[in-house]
Short mmCIF file of C-alpha atoms in Angstrom, two decimals:
data_model
loop_
_atom_site.label_atom_id
_atom_site.label_comp_id
_atom_site.label_asym_id
_atom_site.label_seq_id
_atom_site.Cartn_x
_atom_site.Cartn_y
_atom_site.Cartn_z
CA MET A 1 -0.38 16.26 22.96
CA LYS A 2 2.57 13.89 22.51
CA ILE A 3 2.51 10.14 23.08
CA PHE A 4 5.50 7.82 22.86
CA LYS A 5 4.64 4.34 21.66
CA LEU A 6 6.38 1.54 19.81
CA TYR A 7 4.29 -0.30 17.25
CA LEU A 8 5.56 -3.28 15.28
CA ASP A 9 2.21 -3.96 13.61
CA LYS A 10 0.94 -1.25 11.28
CA ASP A 11 -2.61 -2.65 11.37
CA LEU A 12 -2.78 -2.31 15.17
CA GLU A 13 -1.16 1.12 14.88
CA GLU A 14 -3.85 2.15 12.38
CA ILE A 15 -6.61 0.94 14.70
CA TRP A 16 -5.10 2.95 17.57
CA LEU A 17 -4.82 6.14 15.46
CA ASN A 18 -8.46 5.81 14.43
CA GLU A 19 -9.48 5.20 18.07
CA MET A 20 -7.68 8.43 18.95
CA VAL A 21 -9.76 10.20 16.29
CA SER A 22 -12.95 8.83 17.83
CA SER A 23 -11.95 10.53 21.08
CA GLY A 24 -11.12 13.79 19.28
CA TRP A 25 -7.36 13.53 18.69
CA ALA A 26 -5.85 13.67 15.20
CA LEU A 27 -2.24 12.71 14.46
CA ASN A 28 -0.33 15.51 12.79
CA ASN A 29 3.26 14.32 13.14
CA PHE A 30 5.23 11.14 13.74
CA PHE A 31 8.91 10.89 14.53
CA PHE A 32 10.78 7.90 16.01
CA GLY A 33 7.86 6.61 18.07
CA VAL A 34 6.64 10.05 19.12
CA TYR A 35 3.07 10.69 17.95
CA THR A 36 1.96 14.32 18.07
CA PHE A 37 -1.78 14.89 18.19
CA GLU A 38 -3.97 17.93 17.80
CA LYS A 39 -7.63 18.36 18.71
CA CYS A 40 -10.19 17.42 16.06
CA LYS A 41 -13.90 16.70 15.91
CA GLU A 42 -14.81 13.21 17.08
CA ASN A 43 -14.57 10.75 14.16
CA GLU A 44 -13.49 13.53 11.80
CA PHE A 45 -10.84 11.53 9.92
CA ILE A 46 -9.87 8.05 8.80
CA TYR A 47 -6.13 7.32 9.01
CA LYS A 48 -4.12 4.90 6.86
CA ILE A 49 -0.49 3.89 7.19
CA ASP A 50 1.55 2.87 4.16
CA LEU A 51 5.09 1.67 3.44
CA MET A 52 6.65 3.39 0.44
CA ASP A 53 9.21 1.90 -1.96
CA SER A 54 11.72 4.60 -1.11
CA PHE A 55 12.62 6.86 1.80
CA SER A 56 10.68 10.05 2.45
CA GLY A 57 12.23 13.05 0.76
CA THR A 58 13.30 11.14 -2.35
CA LYS A 59 11.80 12.04 -5.72
CA SER A 60 9.83 8.82 -6.06
CA SER A 61 8.37 9.11 -2.55
CA LEU A 62 7.24 12.68 -3.24
CA GLU A 63 5.70 11.46 -6.48
CA TYR A 64 3.76 8.77 -4.64
CA ILE A 65 2.54 11.17 -1.93
CA LYS A 66 1.39 13.62 -4.63
CA PHE A 67 -0.45 10.81 -6.40
CA VAL A 68 -2.31 9.78 -3.24
CA GLU A 69 -3.13 13.41 -2.41
CA GLU A 70 -4.64 13.85 -5.87
CA THR A 71 -7.17 11.16 -4.99
CA GLY A 72 -8.52 13.31 -2.16
CA ALA A 73 -6.41 12.05 0.75
CA GLU A 74 -4.26 14.29 2.90
CA PHE A 75 -0.60 13.66 3.65
CA VAL A 76 0.01 13.81 7.41
CA SER A 77 3.55 12.69 8.14
CA ALA A 78 6.39 10.56 6.79
CA TRP A 79 9.22 8.85 8.60
CA GLY A 80 11.74 6.67 6.79
CA ARG A 81 9.67 4.66 4.34
CA TRP A 82 6.53 4.93 6.46
CA VAL A 83 3.85 7.44 5.53
CA PHE A 84 0.59 8.49 7.23
CA PHE A 85 -2.44 9.63 5.24
CA ARG A 86 -5.90 10.69 6.31
CA LYS A 87 -9.20 11.49 4.69
CA SER A 88 -12.32 13.18 6.04
CA ALA A 89 -14.66 10.49 7.31
CA SER A 90 -17.54 12.39 5.68
CA GLU A 91 -16.14 11.40 2.28
CA GLY A 92 -16.91 7.74 2.92
CA PRO A 93 -14.57 4.76 3.35
CA PHE A 94 -10.84 5.20 2.85
CA GLU A 95 -8.68 2.31 1.65
CA LEU A 96 -5.30 2.46 -0.09
CA TYR A 97 -5.20 -1.19 -1.15
CA THR A 98 -8.44 -2.56 -2.51
CA ASP A 99 -7.53 -5.97 -3.91
CA VAL A 100 -5.85 -9.01 -2.42
CA ASP A 101 -2.89 -8.91 -4.84
CA SER A 102 -1.86 -5.39 -3.89
CA GLN A 103 -2.45 -6.15 -0.19
CA ILE A 104 -0.12 -9.15 -0.46
CA LYS A 105 2.50 -6.96 -2.17
CA LEU A 106 2.29 -4.39 0.64
CA TYR A 107 2.72 -6.99 3.39
CA GLN A 108 5.62 -8.57 1.46
CA LYS A 109 7.31 -5.17 1.41
CA ILE A 110 6.74 -4.77 5.16
CA ARG A 111 7.95 -8.30 5.93
CA ASN A 112 11.13 -7.93 3.86
CA MET A 113 11.95 -4.55 5.38
CA MET A 114 11.43 -5.90 8.92
CA GLY A 115 13.44 -9.02 8.16
CA ILE A 116 16.43 -6.94 7.09
CA VAL A 117 16.16 -4.63 10.11
CA ALA A 118 15.93 -7.62 12.49
CA LEU A 119 18.98 -9.20 10.87
CA LEU A 120 20.92 -5.93 11.21
CA GLU A 121 20.00 -5.73 14.92
CA PHE A 122 21.36 -9.24 15.48
CA ILE A 123 24.56 -8.50 13.56
CA ILE A 124 25.07 -5.34 15.64
CA GLY A 125 24.21 -7.27 18.83
CA PHE A 126 26.69 -10.06 18.17
CA SER A 127 29.46 -7.70 17.13
CA GLN A 128 28.87 -5.75 20.36
CA LEU A 129 29.07 -8.98 22.37
CA HIS A 130 32.31 -9.85 20.62
CA ASN A 131 33.77 -6.41 21.38
CA LEU A 132 32.63 -6.51 25.00
CA SER A 133 34.26 -9.92 25.53
CA GLN A 134 37.61 -8.33 24.62
CA PHE A 135 37.73 -6.35 27.86
CA ASN A 136 36.18 -6.44 31.31
CA ALA A 137 32.99 -4.55 30.51
CA GLY A 138 30.46 -3.61 33.15
CA ILE A 139 26.87 -4.85 33.25
CA GLY A 140 25.68 -1.52 31.82
CA TYR A 141 27.33 -2.25 28.48
CA TYR A 142 25.75 -5.69 28.36
CA SER A 143 22.27 -4.36 29.07
CA LEU A 144 22.66 -2.04 26.06
CA THR A 145 23.43 -5.08 23.93
CA GLY A 146 20.43 -6.75 25.51
CA VAL A 147 18.20 -3.95 24.24
CA VAL A 148 19.58 -4.46 20.72
CA PHE A 149 18.78 -8.19 20.87
CA LEU A 150 15.32 -7.47 22.30
CA LEU A 151 14.58 -5.09 19.42
CA GLY A 152 15.92 -7.59 16.89
CA GLY A 153 13.77 -10.33 18.40
CA GLY A 154 10.68 -8.11 18.47
CA ILE A 155 11.07 -6.97 14.89
CA GLY A 156 11.88 -10.53 13.78
CA TYR A 157 8.68 -11.75 15.45
CA ALA A 158 6.73 -8.95 13.74
CA ALA A 159 8.19 -10.04 10.38
CA LEU A 160 6.99 -13.59 11.11
CA LYS A 161 3.50 -12.33 11.98
CA THR A 162 3.44 -10.36 8.72
CA HIS A 163 4.49 -13.52 6.88
CA ASN A 164 1.47 -15.31 8.38
CA LYS A 165 -0.79 -12.47 7.23
CA ILE A 166 0.53 -12.94 3.68
CA ASN A 167 -0.19 -16.66 3.85
CA SER A 168 -3.76 -16.15 5.01
CA LEU A 169 -4.32 -13.59 2.24
CA ARG A 170 -2.93 -16.12 -0.27
CA LYS A 171 -5.39 -18.74 1.04
CA GLN A 172 -8.25 -16.28 0.47
CA LYS A 173 -7.19 -16.14 -3.16
CA VAL A 174 -7.22 -19.86 -3.85
CA ILE A 175 -10.82 -20.81 -3.30
CA MET B 1 -3.37 -18.28 -23.54
CA HIS B 2 -1.21 -15.23 -22.84
CA LYS B 3 0.95 -15.66 -19.72
CA ASP B 4 -0.44 -12.48 -18.14
CA LEU B 5 -4.03 -13.75 -18.30
CA PRO B 6 -6.36 -13.60 -16.50
CA LEU B 7 -6.08 -9.91 -15.74
CA THR B 8 -7.19 -8.75 -12.33
CA GLU B 9 -10.45 -6.85 -12.33
CA GLY B 10 -8.60 -3.68 -11.39
CA VAL B 11 -6.07 -3.95 -14.22
CA PHE B 12 -8.84 -4.71 -16.75
CA TYR B 13 -10.86 -1.66 -15.77
CA ILE B 14 -7.81 0.63 -15.58
CA LEU B 15 -6.95 -0.34 -19.19
CA ILE B 16 -10.50 0.44 -20.29
CA ALA B 17 -10.44 3.76 -18.39
CA LEU B 18 -7.28 4.64 -20.34
CA ARG B 19 -8.95 4.41 -23.77
CA LYS B 20 -8.65 8.20 -23.50
CA PRO B 21 -5.91 10.15 -21.68
CA ASN B 22 -6.61 10.07 -17.98
CA HIS B 23 -4.88 10.81 -14.65
CA GLY B 24 -4.98 8.84 -11.38
CA TYR B 25 -8.08 10.33 -9.82
CA GLY B 26 -9.82 10.36 -13.20
CA ILE B 27 -9.22 6.61 -13.54
CA ILE B 28 -10.71 5.96 -10.08
CA GLN B 29 -13.80 8.02 -10.93
CA ASP B 30 -14.23 6.45 -14.37
CA VAL B 31 -13.99 2.90 -12.99
CA GLN B 32 -16.42 3.77 -10.20
CA LEU B 33 -18.87 5.12 -12.77
CA MET B 34 -18.52 2.10 -15.10
CA THR B 35 -19.23 -0.31 -12.24
CA ASP B 36 -22.04 1.71 -10.64
CA GLY B 37 -19.88 2.37 -7.60
CA ARG B 38 -19.04 -1.29 -7.01
CA LEU B 39 -15.32 -0.98 -7.69
CA VAL B 40 -13.50 1.89 -6.00
CA LEU B 41 -9.75 1.53 -6.58
CA GLY B 42 -7.46 2.44 -3.70
CA ALA B 43 -4.65 4.88 -4.51
CA GLY B 44 -1.96 2.36 -3.49
CA THR B 45 -3.46 -0.38 -5.65
CA LEU B 46 -3.80 1.99 -8.62
CA TYR B 47 -0.25 3.34 -8.28
CA GLY B 48 1.24 -0.16 -8.24
CA ALA B 49 -0.87 -1.24 -11.21
CA ILE B 50 0.07 1.85 -13.25
CA ASN B 51 3.80 1.24 -12.68
CA THR B 52 3.52 -2.46 -13.53
CA MET B 53 1.61 -1.67 -16.73
CA LEU B 54 4.11 1.05 -17.71
CA ASP B 55 6.90 -1.56 -17.34
CA LYS B 56 4.97 -4.04 -19.45
CA GLY B 57 4.26 -1.39 -22.09
CA TRP B 58 0.47 -1.73 -21.81
CA ILE B 59 0.08 1.97 -21.07
CA LYS B 60 2.29 4.99 -21.62
CA LEU B 61 2.71 8.49 -20.28
CA TYR B 62 0.56 10.91 -22.23
CA SER B 63 1.51 14.20 -20.64
CA GLU B 64 3.52 15.58 -17.79
CA GLU B 65 3.70 19.31 -17.38
CA VAL B 66 5.83 19.88 -14.31
CA ALA B 67 5.75 23.68 -14.52
CA SER B 68 2.00 23.95 -14.23
CA ARG B 69 1.94 21.09 -11.67
CA LYS B 70 -0.48 19.34 -13.96
CA LYS B 71 -1.32 15.75 -13.10
CA LYS B 72 0.40 12.96 -15.02
CA GLU B 73 -1.87 11.54 -17.68
CA TYR B 74 -1.64 8.04 -19.14
CA ILE B 75 -3.09 6.33 -22.21
CA ILE B 76 -3.43 2.72 -23.38
CA THR B 77 -0.93 1.38 -25.99
CA SER B 78 -1.62 -1.09 -28.80
CA THR B 79 -0.16 -3.88 -26.62
CA GLY B 80 -2.59 -2.82 -23.87
CA LYS B 81 -5.50 -2.93 -26.29
CA GLU B 82 -4.42 -6.42 -27.32
CA MET B 83 -4.48 -7.50 -23.66
CA VAL B 84 -8.04 -6.19 -23.33
CA LYS B 85 -8.97 -8.15 -26.46
CA PHE B 86 -7.41 -11.38 -25.10
CA GLU B 87 -9.12 -10.95 -21.76
CA THR B 88 -12.48 -10.18 -23.40
CA GLU B 89 -12.21 -13.40 -25.44
CA ARG B 90 -11.47 -15.31 -22.24
CA LEU B 91 -14.45 -13.71 -20.49
CA GLU B 92 -16.71 -14.47 -23.47
CA GLU B 93 -15.76 -18.12 -23.22
CA LEU B 94 -16.64 -18.03 -19.52
CA ILE B 95 -20.04 -16.49 -20.22
CA ARG B 96 -20.73 -18.88 -23.12
CA ASN B 97 -20.10 -21.87 -20.88
CA SER B 98 -21.86 -20.49 -17.84
CA LYS B 99 -25.00 -19.96 -19.91
CA LYS B 100 -25.14 -23.74 -20.49
CA ILE B 101 -25.78 -24.39 -16.83
CA MET B 102 -28.36 -21.61 -16.65
CA GLU B 103 -30.26 -23.10 -19.59
CA ASP B 104 -30.17 -26.52 -17.92
CA ARG B 105 -31.97 -25.20 -14.87
CA ILE B 106 -34.86 -23.84 -16.94
#
């Protein structure tokens, strides 16, 4: 089964993947918003999503995936810097980041990556607008630029939400 | 006090787990055992901590046999042992002072 979905919040995405498991569907591949599921036993796995330091396929990303697999987790899919892991639910709880400091570091990585992507979208959007203003472009061209701005805005908002998550984690630390 | 103090609980226990050569999963198991299952390090947390400590020179690579696909093993360095000593002294001070308030109550 394939489902197309756009998630800008990895925590919500994780919740959804684990809800799918509770109804007997296990993710086995992700590519550009397309989630491919296969049948599994209800509540068979726990899924976790992680952002790596480098792109999938690089030496350091392979090293990280191997490291996580050695701890008993299973590599499911990788796309860009994102990676999906799962573990049998029968083996108990599954967490990749178990202290506040490393959780903060992860969200900082996510926020910075999203910030850069949002900025790129806006740069592309404005340069498109500039190009379109040079000739009598139809509405179709402008709606394409609109999509770019919409994406940039969405990802920028997600970066802001991640920033707030970091702040609330920081507050937890200073009691 | 050393600028890297206090150590996080995870870092402290990872250093102790590396008193002998150990690999990632071995560290997780050792720490779990030492804390009666209270502290179970996540793989992401452990990976980040290992790389930070390698950079700081608190631990070093002990073995890496690529051909046999053997797991990377790490071991504590003398700088790492010093950090454990500093942290232990800090913790002892904490315990010494906390005992004062316990004695007061009785």
